[in-house]
Short mmCIF file of C-alpha atoms in Angstrom, two decimals:
data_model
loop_
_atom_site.label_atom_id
_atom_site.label_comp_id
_atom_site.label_asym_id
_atom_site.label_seq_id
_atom_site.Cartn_x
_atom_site.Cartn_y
_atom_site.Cartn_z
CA UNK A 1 -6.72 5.43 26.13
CA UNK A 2 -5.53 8.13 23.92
CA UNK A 3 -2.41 8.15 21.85
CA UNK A 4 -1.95 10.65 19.91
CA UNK A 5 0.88 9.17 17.35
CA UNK A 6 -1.18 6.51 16.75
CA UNK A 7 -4.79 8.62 16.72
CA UNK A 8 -3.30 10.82 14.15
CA UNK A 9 -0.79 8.61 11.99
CA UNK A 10 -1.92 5.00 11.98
CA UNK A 11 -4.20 5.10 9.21
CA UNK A 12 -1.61 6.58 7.11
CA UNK A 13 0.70 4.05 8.29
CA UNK A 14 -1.45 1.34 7.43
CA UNK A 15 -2.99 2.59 4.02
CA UNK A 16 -0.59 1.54 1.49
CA UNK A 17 0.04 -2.05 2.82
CA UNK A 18 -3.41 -2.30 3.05
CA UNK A 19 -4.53 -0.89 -0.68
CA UNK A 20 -1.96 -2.53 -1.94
CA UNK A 21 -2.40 -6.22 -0.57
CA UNK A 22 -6.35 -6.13 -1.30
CA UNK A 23 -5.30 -5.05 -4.95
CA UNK A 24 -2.64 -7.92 -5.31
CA UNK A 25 -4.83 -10.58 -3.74
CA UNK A 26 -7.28 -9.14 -6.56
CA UNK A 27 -4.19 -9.42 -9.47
CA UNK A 28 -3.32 -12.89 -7.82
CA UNK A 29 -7.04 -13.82 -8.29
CA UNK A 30 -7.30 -13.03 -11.70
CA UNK A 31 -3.28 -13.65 -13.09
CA UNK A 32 -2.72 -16.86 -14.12
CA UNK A 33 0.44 -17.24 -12.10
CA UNK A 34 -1.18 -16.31 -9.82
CA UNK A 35 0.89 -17.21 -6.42
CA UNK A 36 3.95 -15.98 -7.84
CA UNK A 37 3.12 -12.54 -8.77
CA UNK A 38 4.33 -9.71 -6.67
CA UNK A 39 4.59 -5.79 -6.89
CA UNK A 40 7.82 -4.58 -8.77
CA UNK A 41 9.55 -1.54 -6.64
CA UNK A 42 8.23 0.86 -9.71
CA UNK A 43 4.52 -0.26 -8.80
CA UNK A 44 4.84 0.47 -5.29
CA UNK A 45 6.29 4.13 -5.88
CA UNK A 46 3.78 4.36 -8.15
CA UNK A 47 0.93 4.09 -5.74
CA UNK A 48 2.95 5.61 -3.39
CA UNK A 49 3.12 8.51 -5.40
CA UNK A 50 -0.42 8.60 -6.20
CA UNK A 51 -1.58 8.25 -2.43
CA UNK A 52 0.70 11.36 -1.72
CA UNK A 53 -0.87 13.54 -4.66
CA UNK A 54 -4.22 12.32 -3.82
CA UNK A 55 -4.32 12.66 -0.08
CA UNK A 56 -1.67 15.50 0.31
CA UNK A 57 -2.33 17.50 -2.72
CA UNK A 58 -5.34 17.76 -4.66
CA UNK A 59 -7.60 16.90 -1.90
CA UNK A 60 -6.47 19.67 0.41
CA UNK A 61 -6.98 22.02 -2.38
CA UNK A 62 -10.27 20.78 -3.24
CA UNK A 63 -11.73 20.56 -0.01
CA UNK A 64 -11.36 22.28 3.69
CA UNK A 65 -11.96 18.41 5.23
CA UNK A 66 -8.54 17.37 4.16
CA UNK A 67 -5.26 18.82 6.08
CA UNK A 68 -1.64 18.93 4.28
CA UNK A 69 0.48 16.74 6.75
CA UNK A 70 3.95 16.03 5.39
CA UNK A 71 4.09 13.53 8.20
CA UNK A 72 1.49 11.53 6.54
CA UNK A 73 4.26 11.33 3.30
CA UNK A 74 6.76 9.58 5.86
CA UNK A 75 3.99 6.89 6.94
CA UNK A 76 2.66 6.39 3.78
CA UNK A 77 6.43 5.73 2.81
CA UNK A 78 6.82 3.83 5.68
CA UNK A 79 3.81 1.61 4.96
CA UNK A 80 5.38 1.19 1.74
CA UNK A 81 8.84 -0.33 2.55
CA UNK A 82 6.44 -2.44 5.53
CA UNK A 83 4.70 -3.53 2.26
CA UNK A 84 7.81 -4.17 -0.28
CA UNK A 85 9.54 -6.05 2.78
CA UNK A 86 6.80 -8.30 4.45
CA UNK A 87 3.56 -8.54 2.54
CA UNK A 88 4.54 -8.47 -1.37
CA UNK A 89 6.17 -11.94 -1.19
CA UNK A 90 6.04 -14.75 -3.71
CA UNK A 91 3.16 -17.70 -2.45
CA UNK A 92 4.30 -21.91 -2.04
CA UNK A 93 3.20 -23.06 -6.01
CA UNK A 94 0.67 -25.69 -5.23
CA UNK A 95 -0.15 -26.94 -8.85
CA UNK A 96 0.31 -30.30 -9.26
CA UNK A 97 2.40 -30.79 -12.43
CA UNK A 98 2.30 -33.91 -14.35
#
């Protein structure tokens, strides 16, 4: 079945909360606090920020592959505040402290 919505948006949709969880499983893996570190709001513009440069601006200049879609800024935005809201949250502390 094709949908087009989700043919042409979902990977934009899903590409922040998805960079951005693998990289804080990776900080959480090497922080030593590790289940209590989360993004702050600046870090997630940030990457927001850089995904819309990357993947919206340069690319498209650089290359005839990539297409300017100011729709894709909404779901990577989107994917963003899905992120900030339901994935960046603080883990149960399981260290045993004597």
């Amino acid at each position: 079945m094709f949908l087009p919505f989700l043919h042409s948006y979902l990977d934009d949709l899903l590409a922040i909360p998805v960079v951005l969880g693998i990289t804080l499983q990776a900080f959480r893996w090497m922080h030593q606090d590790h289940q209590q570190m989360i993004f702050t709001k600046k870090q997630i513009i940030i990457g927001l920020i850089y995904f819309g440069l990357l993947f919206e601006g340069l690319l498209p200049a650089w290359s005839l592959v990539y297409v300017r879609d100011p729709m894709d800024l909404v779901c990577y935005s989107i994917g963003a505040i899905y992120f900030w809201f339901f994935i960046n949250k603080k883990g149960v502390d399981n260290r045993i402290i004597k």
